[in-house]
PDB file of C-alpha atoms in Angstrom:
ATOM      1  CA  MET X 122     -30.337 -10.409 -23.514  1.00 43.00           C
ATOM      2  CA  SER X 123     -30.920 -11.530 -19.849  1.00 44.00           C
ATOM      3  CA  ASP X 124     -28.676 -10.952 -17.230  1.00 47.00           C
ATOM      4  CA  GLN X 125     -27.544 -14.563 -17.090  1.00 48.00           C
ATOM      5  CA  GLU X 126     -26.718 -14.552 -20.722  1.00 46.00           C
ATOM      6  CA  SER X 127     -24.608 -11.290 -20.186  1.00 47.00           C
ATOM      7  CA  SER X 128     -22.830 -12.852 -17.681  1.00 50.00           C
ATOM      8  CA  ASP X 129     -21.931 -15.688 -19.287  1.00 52.00           C
ATOM      9  CA  ALA X 130     -20.757 -13.884 -22.384  1.00 49.00           C
ATOM     10  CA  GLY X 131     -18.801 -11.358 -20.123  1.00 48.00           C
ATOM     11  CA  LYS X 132     -17.105 -14.881 -18.560  1.00 63.00           C
ATOM     12  CA  ALA X 133     -16.376 -15.733 -22.037  1.00 63.00           C
ATOM     13  CA  ASN X 134     -14.735 -12.514 -23.244  1.00 74.00           C
ATOM     14  CA  LEU X 135     -12.474 -11.926 -20.302  1.00 81.00           C
ATOM     15  CA  PRO X 136      -9.162 -13.821 -21.404  1.00 85.00           C
ATOM     16  CA  ALA X 137      -9.616 -11.509 -24.344  1.00 86.00           C
ATOM     17  CA  LEU X 138      -9.927  -8.378 -22.418  1.00 85.00           C
ATOM     18  CA  THR X 139      -6.973  -9.550 -19.980  1.00 87.00           C
ATOM     19  CA  ARG X 140      -4.879  -9.830 -23.092  1.00 90.00           C
ATOM     20  CA  GLN X 141      -6.225  -6.644 -24.533  1.00 89.00           C
ATOM     21  CA  VAL X 142      -5.673  -4.579 -21.008  1.00 89.00           C
ATOM     22  CA  SER X 143      -2.038  -5.973 -20.593  1.00 89.00           C
ATOM     23  CA  GLU X 144      -1.059  -5.099 -24.063  1.00 90.00           C
ATOM     24  CA  LEU X 145      -2.346  -1.698 -23.593  1.00 89.00           C
ATOM     25  CA  VAL X 146      -0.794  -1.031 -20.354  1.00 89.00           C
ATOM     26  CA  LEU X 147       2.437  -2.163 -21.597  1.00 87.00           C
ATOM     27  CA  ALA X 148       2.272   0.157 -24.506  1.00 87.00           C
ATOM     28  CA  GLY X 149       1.910   3.280 -21.728  1.00 82.00           C
ATOM     29  CA  SER X 150      -1.856   3.521 -22.885  1.00 83.00           C
ATOM     30  CA  LEU X 151      -3.202   3.591 -19.750  1.00 83.00           C
ATOM     31  CA  GLU X 152      -6.562   5.704 -20.712  1.00 86.00           C
ATOM     32  CA  HIS X 153      -7.234   3.518 -23.272  1.00 87.00           C
ATOM     33  CA  ALA X 154      -6.624   0.365 -20.552  1.00 88.00           C
ATOM     34  CA  GLU X 155      -9.471   2.489 -18.391  1.00 86.00           C
ATOM     35  CA  GLU X 156     -11.936   3.043 -21.460  1.00 88.00           C
ATOM     36  CA  ALA X 157     -11.616  -0.747 -22.038  1.00 88.00           C
ATOM     37  CA  PHE X 158     -12.475  -1.871 -18.317  1.00 86.00           C
ATOM     38  CA  SER X 159     -15.428   1.092 -18.566  1.00 87.00           C
ATOM     39  CA  GLN X 160     -16.739  -0.943 -21.692  1.00 87.00           C
ATOM     40  CA  ALA X 161     -16.494  -4.096 -20.001  1.00 86.00           C
ATOM     41  CA  ALA X 162     -18.149  -2.699 -16.778  1.00 86.00           C
ATOM     42  CA  ASP X 163     -20.976  -1.202 -19.094  1.00 87.00           C
ATOM     43  CA  GLU X 164     -21.841  -4.315 -20.919  1.00 85.00           C
ATOM     44  CA  HIS X 165     -21.162  -7.049 -18.060  1.00 83.00           C
ATOM     45  CA  GLY X 166     -21.041  -5.233 -14.554  1.00 83.00           C
ATOM     46  CA  ASP X 167     -18.362  -4.723 -12.323  1.00 88.00           C
ATOM     47  CA  TYR X 168     -17.512  -7.914 -11.706  1.00 86.00           C
ATOM     48  CA  ALA X 169     -15.635  -8.224 -15.392  1.00 87.00           C
ATOM     49  CA  VAL X 170     -13.262  -5.578 -14.243  1.00 88.00           C
ATOM     50  CA  VAL X 171     -12.610  -7.219 -10.526  1.00 91.00           C
ATOM     51  CA  GLU X 172     -12.084 -10.690 -12.590  1.00 91.00           C
ATOM     52  CA  VAL X 173      -9.734  -8.762 -15.009  1.00 90.00           C
ATOM     53  CA  LEU X 174      -7.563  -7.172 -12.125  1.00 91.00           C
ATOM     54  CA  SER X 175      -7.387 -10.549 -10.349  1.00 93.00           C
ATOM     55  CA  THR X 176      -5.943 -12.352 -13.467  1.00 91.00           C
ATOM     56  CA  LEU X 177      -3.562  -9.674 -14.390  1.00 92.00           C
ATOM     57  CA  PRO X 178       0.138 -10.127 -13.819  1.00 92.00           C
ATOM     58  CA  PRO X 179       0.932  -8.147 -10.734  1.00 93.00           C
ATOM     59  CA  GLN X 180       3.391  -6.449 -12.382  1.00 93.00           C
ATOM     60  CA  VAL X 181       1.051  -5.167 -15.095  1.00 93.00           C
ATOM     61  CA  THR X 182      -1.589  -3.897 -12.364  1.00 92.00           C
ATOM     62  CA  ALA X 183       1.509  -2.114 -10.571  1.00 93.00           C
ATOM     63  CA  LEU X 184       2.480  -0.332 -13.829  1.00 89.00           C
ATOM     64  CA  HIS X 185      -1.396   0.694 -14.721  1.00 90.00           C
ATOM     65  CA  LEU X 186      -2.430   1.682 -10.970  1.00 90.00           C
ATOM     66  CA  SER X 187       1.018   3.779 -10.685  1.00 87.00           C
ATOM     67  CA  GLY X 188      -0.533   5.856 -13.280  1.00 83.00           C
ATOM     68  CA  PHE X 189      -3.189   7.014 -10.583  1.00 76.00           C
ATOM     69  CA  ASP X 190      -3.968   8.649  -7.208  1.00 64.00           C
ATOM     70  CA  GLY X 191      -6.682  10.059  -5.522  1.00 58.00           C
ATOM     71  CA  ALA X 192      -7.192  12.978  -7.715  1.00 61.00           C
ATOM     72  CA  LYS X 193      -7.691  10.935 -11.014  1.00 66.00           C
ATOM     73  CA  THR X 194     -10.763   9.003 -11.674  1.00 68.00           C
ATOM     74  CA  SER X 195     -10.175   5.038 -12.297  1.00 83.00           C
ATOM     75  CA  LEU X 196     -12.203   1.806 -12.319  1.00 86.00           C
ATOM     76  CA  ALA X 197      -9.013  -0.011 -11.330  1.00 89.00           C
ATOM     77  CA  THR X 198      -8.299   1.877  -8.037  1.00 89.00           C
ATOM     78  CA  MET X 199     -12.228   1.350  -7.129  1.00 90.00           C
ATOM     79  CA  LEU X 200     -12.058  -2.456  -7.925  1.00 92.00           C
ATOM     80  CA  VAL X 201      -9.070  -4.060  -7.824  1.00 94.00           C
ATOM     81  CA  PRO X 202      -9.392  -7.000  -5.422  1.00 95.00           C
ATOM     82  CA  PRO X 203      -7.173  -6.529  -2.094  1.00 96.00           C
ATOM     83  CA  LYS X 204      -5.068  -9.619  -2.831  1.00 96.00           C
ATOM     84  CA  ALA X 205      -3.922  -8.567  -6.235  1.00 96.00           C
ATOM     85  CA  TRP X 206      -3.065  -4.780  -5.033  1.00 96.00           C
ATOM     86  CA  ALA X 207      -0.997  -6.325  -2.428  1.00 97.00           C
ATOM     87  CA  ASP X 208       0.531  -8.649  -4.909  1.00 96.00           C
ATOM     88  CA  SER X 209       1.539  -5.737  -7.319  1.00 95.00           C
ATOM     89  CA  LEU X 210       3.058  -3.621  -4.510  1.00 96.00           C
ATOM     90  CA  ALA X 211       5.860  -6.029  -4.864  1.00 94.00           C
ATOM     91  CA  TYR X 212       6.822  -4.455  -8.343  1.00 95.00           C
ATOM     92  CA  ILE X 213       5.546  -0.581  -7.966  1.00 94.00           C
ATOM     93  CA  ALA X 214       9.580   0.115  -7.066  1.00 94.00           C
ATOM     94  CA  ALA X 215      10.125  -0.980 -10.617  1.00 91.00           C
ATOM     95  CA  THR X 216       8.411   1.799 -12.136  1.00 89.00           C
ATOM     96  CA  TRP X 217      10.115   4.555 -10.246  1.00 90.00           C
ATOM     97  CA  PRO X 218      12.927   6.303 -12.520  1.00 85.00           C
ATOM     98  CA  ASP X 219      16.465   5.651 -10.846  1.00 83.00           C
ATOM     99  CA  ASN X 220      17.679   8.725 -10.608  1.00 89.00           C
ATOM    100  CA  LEU X 221      14.636  10.232  -8.542  1.00 91.00           C
ATOM    101  CA  ILE X 222      15.296   7.821  -5.669  1.00 93.00           C
ATOM    102  CA  GLU X 223      18.803   9.132  -5.135  1.00 93.00           C
ATOM    103  CA  ASP X 224      17.936  12.783  -5.671  1.00 93.00           C
ATOM    104  CA  ASP X 225      14.436  13.311  -4.781  1.00 94.00           C
ATOM    105  CA  PRO X 226      13.087  10.124  -2.438  1.00 95.00           C
ATOM    106  CA  GLU X 227      10.394  12.276  -0.434  1.00 95.00           C
ATOM    107  CA  ARG X 228       8.795  13.077  -4.179  1.00 94.00           C
ATOM    108  CA  ILE X 229       8.768   9.076  -4.755  1.00 95.00           C
ATOM    109  CA  ALA X 230       7.334   8.861  -1.161  1.00 96.00           C
ATOM    110  CA  GLU X 231       4.821  11.283  -1.444  1.00 94.00           C
ATOM    111  CA  ASN X 232       3.642   9.988  -4.802  1.00 93.00           C
ATOM    112  CA  LEU X 233       3.518   6.451  -3.139  1.00 95.00           C
ATOM    113  CA  PHE X 234       1.472   7.857  -0.344  1.00 95.00           C
ATOM    114  CA  ASN X 235      -1.055   9.211  -2.746  1.00 92.00           C
ATOM    115  CA  HIS X 236      -1.130   5.826  -4.595  1.00 93.00           C
ATOM    116  CA  VAL X 237      -2.024   3.753  -1.486  1.00 94.00           C
ATOM    117  CA  HIS X 238      -4.027   6.745  -0.175  1.00 93.00           C
ATOM    118  CA  GLY X 239      -6.254   6.529  -3.419  1.00 91.00           C
ATOM    119  CA  ILE X 240      -6.672   2.872  -3.317  1.00 93.00           C
ATOM    120  CA  VAL X 241      -7.446   2.557   0.475  1.00 94.00           C
ATOM    121  CA  TYR X 242      -9.838   5.668   0.084  1.00 92.00           C
ATOM    122  CA  ALA X 243     -11.048   5.020  -2.820  1.00 90.00           C
ATOM    123  CA  ASN X 244     -14.690   4.628  -1.301  1.00 88.00           C
ATOM    124  CA  ASP X 245     -16.472   4.401   2.015  1.00 90.00           C
ATOM    125  CA  ASP X 246     -16.692   0.666   1.993  1.00 93.00           C
ATOM    126  CA  GLU X 247     -15.040   0.153   5.608  1.00 94.00           C
ATOM    127  CA  GLU X 248     -14.964  -3.745   5.071  1.00 96.00           C
ATOM    128  CA  ARG X 249     -12.997  -3.321   1.986  1.00 96.00           C
ATOM    129  CA  ARG X 250     -10.461  -0.679   3.384  1.00 96.00           C
ATOM    130  CA  ILE X 251     -10.109  -3.320   6.372  1.00 96.00           C
ATOM    131  CA  GLU X 252      -9.140  -6.231   3.608  1.00 97.00           C
ATOM    132  CA  LEU X 253      -6.594  -3.907   1.277  1.00 97.00           C
ATOM    133  CA  LEU X 254      -4.778  -3.028   4.302  1.00 97.00           C
ATOM    134  CA  GLN X 255      -4.415  -6.757   5.839  1.00 97.00           C
ATOM    135  CA  GLU X 256      -3.592  -7.761   2.405  1.00 97.00           C
ATOM    136  CA  ALA X 257      -1.319  -5.008   1.790  1.00 97.00           C
ATOM    137  CA  SER X 258       0.650  -4.978   5.285  1.00 96.00           C
ATOM    138  CA  ALA X 259       0.806  -9.497   5.401  1.00 96.00           C
ATOM    139  CA  THR X 260       4.094  -9.281   3.292  1.00 94.00           C
ATOM    140  CA  ASP X 261       7.408  -8.000   3.600  1.00 94.00           C
ATOM    141  CA  HIS X 262       7.019  -5.511   0.972  1.00 96.00           C
ATOM    142  CA  GLY X 263       4.457  -4.375   2.102  1.00 97.00           C
ATOM    143  CA  ALA X 264       5.894  -3.640   5.274  1.00 96.00           C
ATOM    144  CA  THR X 265       8.238  -1.787   3.577  1.00 97.00           C
ATOM    145  CA  VAL X 266       6.035   0.523   1.500  1.00 98.00           C
ATOM    146  CA  PHE X 267       4.463   1.847   4.767  1.00 98.00           C
ATOM    147  CA  ALA X 268       7.823   2.184   6.579  1.00 97.00           C
ATOM    148  CA  ILE X 269       8.424   4.442   3.260  1.00 98.00           C
ATOM    149  CA  LEU X 270       5.150   6.575   4.129  1.00 97.00           C
ATOM    150  CA  TRP X 271       5.766   6.654   7.739  1.00 96.00           C
ATOM    151  CA  SER X 272       9.295   7.895   6.846  1.00 95.00           C
ATOM    152  CA  LEU X 273       7.747  11.425   5.760  1.00 94.00           C
ATOM    153  CA  ALA X 274       6.428  11.754   9.232  1.00 91.00           C
ATOM    154  CA  PRO X 275       8.707   9.593  11.886  1.00 88.00           C
ATOM    155  CA  LYS X 276       7.892  11.614  14.926  1.00 85.00           C
ATOM    156  CA  GLU X 277       4.319  11.654  14.455  1.00 88.00           C
ATOM    157  CA  ILE X 278       4.540   8.055  13.820  1.00 88.00           C
ATOM    158  CA  LEU X 279       5.942   7.365  17.131  1.00 86.00           C
ATOM    159  CA  GLU X 280       3.972   9.737  18.833  1.00 85.00           C
ATOM    160  CA  LEU X 281       0.731   7.624  17.577  1.00 86.00           C
ATOM    161  CA  ALA X 282       2.586   4.383  18.300  1.00 85.00           C
ATOM    162  CA  GLY X 283       2.535   5.577  21.960  1.00 82.00           C
ATOM    163  CA  GLU X 284      -1.186   6.738  21.720  1.00 83.00           C
ATOM    164  CA  ILE X 285      -2.257   3.446  20.323  1.00 83.00           C
ATOM    165  CA  LEU X 286      -0.783   1.449  23.032  1.00 80.00           C
ATOM    166  CA  SER X 287      -2.578   3.398  25.702  1.00 74.00           C
ATOM    167  CA  LYS X 288      -5.563   3.820  23.949  1.00 72.00           C
ATOM    168  CA  GLY X 289      -6.147   1.012  21.900  1.00 65.00           C
ATOM    169  CA  ARG X 290      -9.248   1.193  19.663  1.00 67.00           C
ATOM    170  CA  TYR X 291     -10.101   4.692  20.935  1.00 62.00           C
ATOM    171  CA  VAL X 292      -7.151   6.369  19.596  1.00 70.00           C
ATOM    172  CA  THR X 293      -7.413   9.027  17.164  1.00 65.00           C
ATOM    173  CA  ALA X 294      -5.481  10.343  14.342  1.00 58.00           C
ATOM    174  CA  GLN X 295      -4.806  13.752  15.946  1.00 59.00           C
ATOM    175  CA  THR X 296      -1.171  14.323  16.495  1.00 54.00           C
ATOM    176  CA  SER X 297       0.981  17.280  17.359  1.00 53.00           C
ATOM    177  CA  GLY X 298       1.796  17.827  13.638  1.00 56.00           C
ATOM    178  CA  ASP X 299      -1.518  17.044  12.335  1.00 62.00           C
ATOM    179  CA  SER X 300       0.147  14.753   9.365  1.00 72.00           C
ATOM    180  CA  ASP X 301      -2.073  13.512   6.690  1.00 85.00           C
ATOM    181  CA  ILE X 302      -0.363  10.171   7.298  1.00 92.00           C
ATOM    182  CA  ALA X 303      -1.623   9.711  10.410  1.00 90.00           C
ATOM    183  CA  PRO X 304      -5.345   8.458   9.745  1.00 92.00           C
ATOM    184  CA  LEU X 305      -3.924   5.935   7.568  1.00 95.00           C
ATOM    185  CA  ALA X 306      -1.482   4.753  10.250  1.00 94.00           C
ATOM    186  CA  VAL X 307      -4.479   4.295  12.845  1.00 92.00           C
ATOM    187  CA  ASP X 308      -6.672   2.562  10.262  1.00 94.00           C
ATOM    188  CA  LEU X 309      -3.807  -0.016   9.492  1.00 95.00           C
ATOM    189  CA  ALA X 310      -3.089  -0.379  12.977  1.00 92.00           C
ATOM    190  CA  LYS X 311      -6.673  -1.053  13.576  1.00 92.00           C
ATOM    191  CA  ALA X 312      -7.239  -3.252  10.611  1.00 94.00           C
ATOM    192  CA  SER X 313      -4.082  -5.481  11.279  1.00 94.00           C
ATOM    193  CA  GLU X 314      -1.778  -5.084  14.578  1.00 91.00           C
ATOM    194  CA  ASP X 315       0.638  -7.445  13.202  1.00 92.00           C
ATOM    195  CA  GLY X 316       0.980  -5.193   9.806  1.00 95.00           C
ATOM    196  CA  TRP X 317       1.094  -2.251  11.746  1.00 94.00           C
ATOM    197  CA  GLU X 318       3.934  -3.551  13.939  1.00 91.00           C
ATOM    198  CA  ARG X 319       5.860  -4.607  10.847  1.00 93.00           C
ATOM    199  CA  SER X 320       5.862  -1.327   9.455  1.00 95.00           C
ATOM    200  CA  LEU X 321       7.139   0.506  12.437  1.00 92.00           C
ATOM    201  CA  LEU X 322      10.260  -2.410  13.068  1.00 91.00           C
ATOM    202  CA  GLU X 323      10.888  -1.663   9.385  1.00 94.00           C
ATOM    203  CA  LEU X 324      11.209   2.046   9.936  1.00 93.00           C
ATOM    204  CA  PHE X 325      12.915   1.628  13.592  1.00 90.00           C
ATOM    205  CA  PRO X 326      14.921  -1.618  13.293  1.00 88.00           C
ATOM    206  CA  GLU X 327      16.629  -1.330  16.642  1.00 81.00           C
ATOM    207  CA  PHE X 328      13.288  -2.368  18.344  1.00 73.00           C
ATOM    208  CA  ARG X 329      11.501  -5.680  19.095  1.00 67.00           C
ATOM    209  CA  HIS X 330       8.076  -4.356  19.385  1.00 60.00           C
ATOM    210  CA  SER X 331       6.043  -1.285  19.451  1.00 57.00           C
ATOM    211  CA  ALA X 332       5.833  -1.145  23.348  1.00 57.00           C
ATOM    212  CA  GLU X 333       9.651  -0.041  23.428  1.00 61.00           C
ATOM    213  CA  MET X 334       8.891   3.029  21.522  1.00 59.00           C
ATOM    214  CA  ALA X 335       6.024   4.183  23.981  1.00 57.00           C
ATOM    215  CA  ASP X 336       8.630   6.779  25.703  1.00 59.00           C
ATOM    216  CA  VAL X 337      11.068   7.300  22.982  1.00 60.00           C
ATOM    217  CA  ALA X 338      11.128  10.925  21.214  1.00 60.00           C
ATOM    218  CA  LEU X 339      12.898  12.305  18.370  1.00 54.00           C
ATOM    219  CA  PRO X 340      14.639  15.405  17.883  1.00 54.00           C
ATOM    220  CA  ASP X 341      12.460  18.366  17.116  1.00 58.00           C
ATOM    221  CA  ASP X 342      15.518  19.384  14.792  1.00 56.00           C
ATOM    222  CA  PRO X 343      15.325  17.132  11.644  1.00 57.00           C
ATOM    223  CA  ASP X 344      19.036  17.771  10.940  1.00 57.00           C
ATOM    224  CA  GLU X 345      19.799  16.527  14.752  1.00 56.00           C
ATOM    225  CA  GLU X 346      21.084  12.855  15.137  1.00 58.00           C
ATOM    226  CA  SER X 347      18.480  10.635  16.367  1.00 57.00           C
ATOM    227  CA  PRO X 348      19.378   8.509  19.803  1.00 59.00           C
ATOM    228  CA  PHE X 349      18.456   5.132  17.943  1.00 66.00           C
ATOM    229  CA  MET X 350      18.542   3.635  14.461  1.00 73.00           C
ATOM    230  CA  GLN X 351      15.847   5.093  11.681  1.00 84.00           C
ATOM    231  CA  ARG X 352      15.833   3.996   8.612  1.00 92.00           C
ATOM    232  CA  SER X 353      15.987   7.213   5.887  1.00 93.00           C
ATOM    233  CA  THR X 354      13.063   7.528   3.079  1.00 95.00           C
ATOM    234  CA  ARG X 355      16.085   7.089   0.166  1.00 95.00           C
ATOM    235  CA  GLU X 356      17.182   3.642   2.518  1.00 96.00           C
ATOM    236  CA  LEU X 357      13.806   2.314   2.344  1.00 97.00           C
ATOM    237  CA  LEU X 358      13.143   3.081  -1.427  1.00 97.00           C
ATOM    238  CA  TYR X 359      15.933   1.079  -2.132  1.00 95.00           C
ATOM    239  CA  ARG X 360      14.943  -1.710   0.212  1.00 95.00           C
ATOM    240  CA  LEU X 361      11.760  -1.877  -1.687  1.00 96.00           C
ATOM    241  CA  ARG X 362      13.650  -1.920  -5.085  1.00 94.00           C
ATOM    242  CA  LYS X 363      15.681  -5.181  -3.932  1.00 94.00           C
ATOM    243  CA  GLN X 364      12.409  -6.724  -3.003  1.00 93.00           C
ATOM    244  CA  VAL X 365      11.133  -6.581  -6.493  1.00 93.00           C
ATOM    245  CA  PRO X 366      10.824 -10.281  -7.672  1.00 91.00           C
ATOM    246  CA  SER X 367      12.568 -11.588 -10.590  1.00 76.00           C
ATOM    247  CA  VAL X 368      10.578 -14.217 -11.067  1.00 48.00           C
ATOM    248  CA  ARG X 369       6.472 -14.808 -11.696  1.00 46.00           C
ATOM    249  CA  SER X 370       5.844 -16.548  -8.458  1.00 42.00           C
ATOM    250  CA  MET X 371       5.791 -14.518  -5.291  1.00 40.00           C
ATOM    251  CA  PRO X 372       6.117 -16.453  -2.108  1.00 38.00           C
ATOM    252  CA  ARG X 373       3.990 -14.954   0.661  1.00 40.00           C
ATOM    253  CA  ARG X 374       4.034 -14.950   4.357  1.00 36.00           C
ATOM    254  CA  GLY X 375       2.462 -18.094   5.967  1.00 39.00           C
ATOM    255  CA  ALA X 376       0.944 -17.986   9.705  1.00 37.00           C
ATOM    256  CA  ARG X 377       3.334 -16.741  12.081  1.00 36.00           C
ATOM    257  CA  ARG X 378       3.268 -15.273  15.859  1.00 34.00           C
ATOM    258  CA  SER X 379       2.217 -11.610  16.236  1.00 38.00           C
ATOM    259  CA  LEU X 380       5.108  -9.688  17.057  1.00 41.00           C
ATOM    260  CA  GLY X 381       3.544  -7.503  19.587  1.00 43.00           C
ATOM    261  CA  THR X 382       0.417  -7.702  22.189  1.00 42.00           C
ATOM    262  CA  ASP X 383      -2.781  -7.242  21.212  1.00 49.00           C
ATOM    263  CA  ILE X 384      -3.077  -3.788  21.361  1.00 49.00           C
ATOM    264  CA  PHE X 385      -6.944  -3.361  20.806  1.00 45.00           C
ATOM    265  CA  SER X 386      -8.345  -6.434  23.053  1.00 42.00           C
TER     266      SER X 386
END
């Protein structure tokens, strides 16, 4: 069979593969769904997996991808289109056990970090990484997702906000706490100034833009009261849960003015 014939056959089989993967994911058979992806890739190339992931309902994609992180190999993790992943993030809070939000919010946030990190750094394609970060941070739910991650290391995130303002594109991910979250924060700021600002203001809602945070320092003692409002990890998890769409259509944010200055000009 020629490459063209294989491509045509793959396109003809896409609706059936989409239905098969959806049924497997909804039944909880994530490994079998990955096997279906792997077989499709072997027979028709990676494009077949990309096409299916672009047509799966976002809630199904969220359910599938939530079962994988950087420690687990997944074709879906490596090939999910940036927009499909960004849309699926609107539903990811629906995959969390209700009691964990109240009892162990940090555990959920750490698992969410593993999920985001696993997608963004699944390979060394810098262009794909930038597009993933841009799409994911271009929505209200995306800003909340990143704010949840930042809430695990708020002191270092504030430190980075000041560094980004002063150093622009020459900023590094080195912070006093050397958090694993810092490199992701720097990459988001470089990929999308607006997305970075929105995530900061979701965590620190009293500020209007990141320039106001430059001289602010959080207490060294995490139990000491902060001098300004900071949303907790638990509060942000509940905010994301409330943002889970109740209908299939999800309106996306349109063009808007940046919240800050051009930090990398």
